[in-house]
Amino acid sequence: MDMQDTLTSLERCRKPVLAAIHGGCIGGGIDLITCADMRYCSADASFTIKEIDIGMTADVGTLQRLPRLVGEGITRELAYTGRTFDAAEARSIGLVNRVFDSREALVAGVREIAATIAAKSPLSIRGTKEMITYAREHSVADGLNYIATWNAAMLMSKDLTEAMTANLAKRTPTFKD
């Protein structure tokens, strides 16, 4: 349970967590990346839920998170067989957002995505992450109620004022973290 909680801390992190995968992502690696907000890989990446081959059941999050990412049928196939799949298949089933040609391109691409996110209002990014995570476990009506309450509090934020002022002045906003 301590290991489960360690990985779940990535989901609870206030900031988006981006996973950059190259080479083999095996067993616990799958547990780890399914906790990330977004996953990217290089073309040479491979993936496998290996626990089945050593007489175990994956136990720190793969079986709970992967079905929400790729669907139950694909998860069952991968978990029951332990077969290895490549970057192209990972993209086609929705495990990764994008495949980059090389490790270098992966690192550069993920850094660019992270920089784009970092330039946005930290409060808005945190709220967006919170709402998406909340929606996964709740009804649409509950999610709408939660965002209405959340945004009512955010209307007084300095981030909102800075974003609007910067937009009117046609300049890049500067946010405090």
GROMACS .gro file of C-alpha atoms in nm, residues 10-115:
model
  106
   10LEU     CA    1   0.178   1.167  -0.902
   11GLU     CA    2  -0.198   1.193  -0.958
   12ARG     CA    3  -0.233   1.410  -0.650
   13CYS     CA    4   0.049   1.641  -0.756
   14ARG     CA    5  -0.089   1.991  -0.816
   15LYS     CA    6   0.115   2.026  -1.133
   16PRO     CA    7   0.078   1.821  -1.451
   17VAL     CA    8   0.309   1.519  -1.467
   18LEU     CA    9   0.446   1.433  -1.810
   19ALA     CA   10   0.607   1.093  -1.872
   20ALA     CA   11   0.877   1.061  -2.140
   21ILE     CA   12   0.938   0.694  -2.222
   22HIS     CA   13   1.220   0.545  -2.426
   23GLY     CA   14   1.343   0.187  -2.434
   24GLY     CA   15   1.153  -0.071  -2.231
   25CYS     CA   16   0.863   0.020  -2.003
   26ILE     CA   17   0.808  -0.302  -1.813
   27GLY     CA   18   0.584  -0.401  -1.521
   28GLY     CA   19   0.625  -0.127  -1.261
   29GLY     CA   20   0.708   0.115  -1.540
   30ILE     CA   21   0.352   0.074  -1.668
   31ASP     CA   22   0.224   0.133  -1.313
   32LEU     CA   23   0.426   0.455  -1.302
   33ILE     CA   24   0.329   0.600  -1.641
   34THR     CA   25  -0.042   0.533  -1.593
   35CYS     CA   26  -0.027   0.781  -1.303
   36ALA     CA   27   0.103   1.058  -1.529
   37ASP     CA   28  -0.126   1.319  -1.681
   38MET     CA   29   0.025   1.270  -2.025
   39ARG     CA   30   0.257   1.011  -2.173
   40TYR     CA   31   0.497   1.047  -2.466
   41CYS     CA   32   0.747   0.800  -2.607
   42SER     CA   33   1.023   0.756  -2.860
   43ALA     CA   34   0.974   0.522  -3.155
   44ASP     CA   35   1.202   0.263  -2.994
   45ALA     CA   36   0.986   0.230  -2.681
   46SER     CA   37   0.827  -0.100  -2.591
   47PHE     CA   38   0.576  -0.185  -2.322
   48THR     CA   39   0.469  -0.496  -2.131
   49ILE     CA   40   0.271  -0.583  -1.821
   50LYS     CA   41   0.523  -0.843  -1.710
   51GLU     CA   42   0.385  -0.946  -1.372
   52ILE     CA   43   0.179  -1.231  -1.524
   53ASP     CA   44   0.501  -1.398  -1.642
   54ILE     CA   45   0.643  -1.412  -1.291
   55GLY     CA   46   0.328  -1.548  -1.130
   56MET     CA   47   0.200  -1.217  -0.995
   57THR     CA   48  -0.094  -0.987  -1.043
   58ALA     CA   49   0.006  -0.628  -1.116
   59ASP     CA   50  -0.057  -0.460  -0.783
   60VAL     CA   51   0.034  -0.093  -0.775
   61GLY     CA   52  -0.209   0.063  -1.022
   62THR     CA   53  -0.186  -0.075  -1.375
   63LEU     CA   54  -0.505  -0.281  -1.349
   64GLN     CA   55  -0.694   0.011  -1.196
   65ARG     CA   56  -0.567   0.293  -1.422
   66LEU     CA   57  -0.493   0.135  -1.759
   67PRO     CA   58  -0.857   0.040  -1.838
   68ARG     CA   59  -0.951   0.408  -1.807
   69LEU     CA   60  -0.681   0.497  -2.058
   70VAL     CA   61  -0.708   0.221  -2.318
   71GLY     CA   62  -1.027   0.031  -2.239
   72GLU     CA   63  -1.100  -0.287  -2.051
   73GLY     CA   64  -1.061  -0.534  -2.340
   74ILE     CA   65  -0.712  -0.415  -2.438
   75THR     CA   66  -0.609  -0.407  -2.071
   76ARG     CA   67  -0.727  -0.763  -2.020
   77GLU     CA   68  -0.540  -0.884  -2.328
   78LEU     CA   69  -0.216  -0.714  -2.226
   79ALA     CA   70  -0.242  -0.819  -1.860
   80TYR     CA   71  -0.339  -1.182  -1.934
   81THR     CA   72  -0.076  -1.239  -2.205
   82GLY     CA   73   0.214  -1.024  -2.090
   83ARG     CA   74   0.291  -0.960  -2.455
   84THR     CA   75   0.522  -0.677  -2.554
   85PHE     CA   76   0.380  -0.400  -2.770
   86ASP     CA   77   0.558  -0.118  -2.949
   87ALA     CA   78   0.529   0.260  -2.958
   88ALA     CA   79   0.297   0.260  -3.259
   89GLU     CA   80   0.050   0.031  -3.082
   90ALA     CA   81   0.081   0.232  -2.760
   91ARG     CA   82  -0.025   0.538  -2.961
   92SER     CA   83  -0.304   0.358  -3.143
   93ILE     CA   84  -0.463   0.232  -2.819
   94GLY     CA   85  -0.429   0.571  -2.650
   95LEU     CA   86  -0.162   0.486  -2.394
   96VAL     CA   87   0.067   0.759  -2.522
   97ASN     CA   88  -0.026   1.099  -2.663
   98ARG     CA   89   0.250   1.114  -2.921
   99VAL     CA   90   0.546   0.915  -3.054
  100PHE     CA   91   0.870   1.097  -3.130
  101ASP     CA   92   1.129   0.970  -3.379
  102SER     CA   93   1.418   0.953  -3.133
  103ARG     CA   94   1.507   0.988  -2.766
  104GLU     CA   95   1.648   1.336  -2.838
  105ALA     CA   96   1.330   1.443  -3.019
  106LEU     CA   97   1.125   1.301  -2.729
  107VAL     CA   98   1.314   1.503  -2.469
  108ALA     CA   99   1.295   1.822  -2.677
  109GLY     CA  100   0.927   1.771  -2.756
  110VAL     CA  101   0.823   1.699  -2.398
  111ARG     CA  102   1.024   1.997  -2.272
  112GLU     CA  103   0.844   2.218  -2.525
  113ILE     CA  104   0.505   2.088  -2.409
  114ALA     CA  105   0.606   2.141  -2.046
  115ALA     CA  106   0.721   2.496  -2.123
   0.00000   0.00000   0.00000
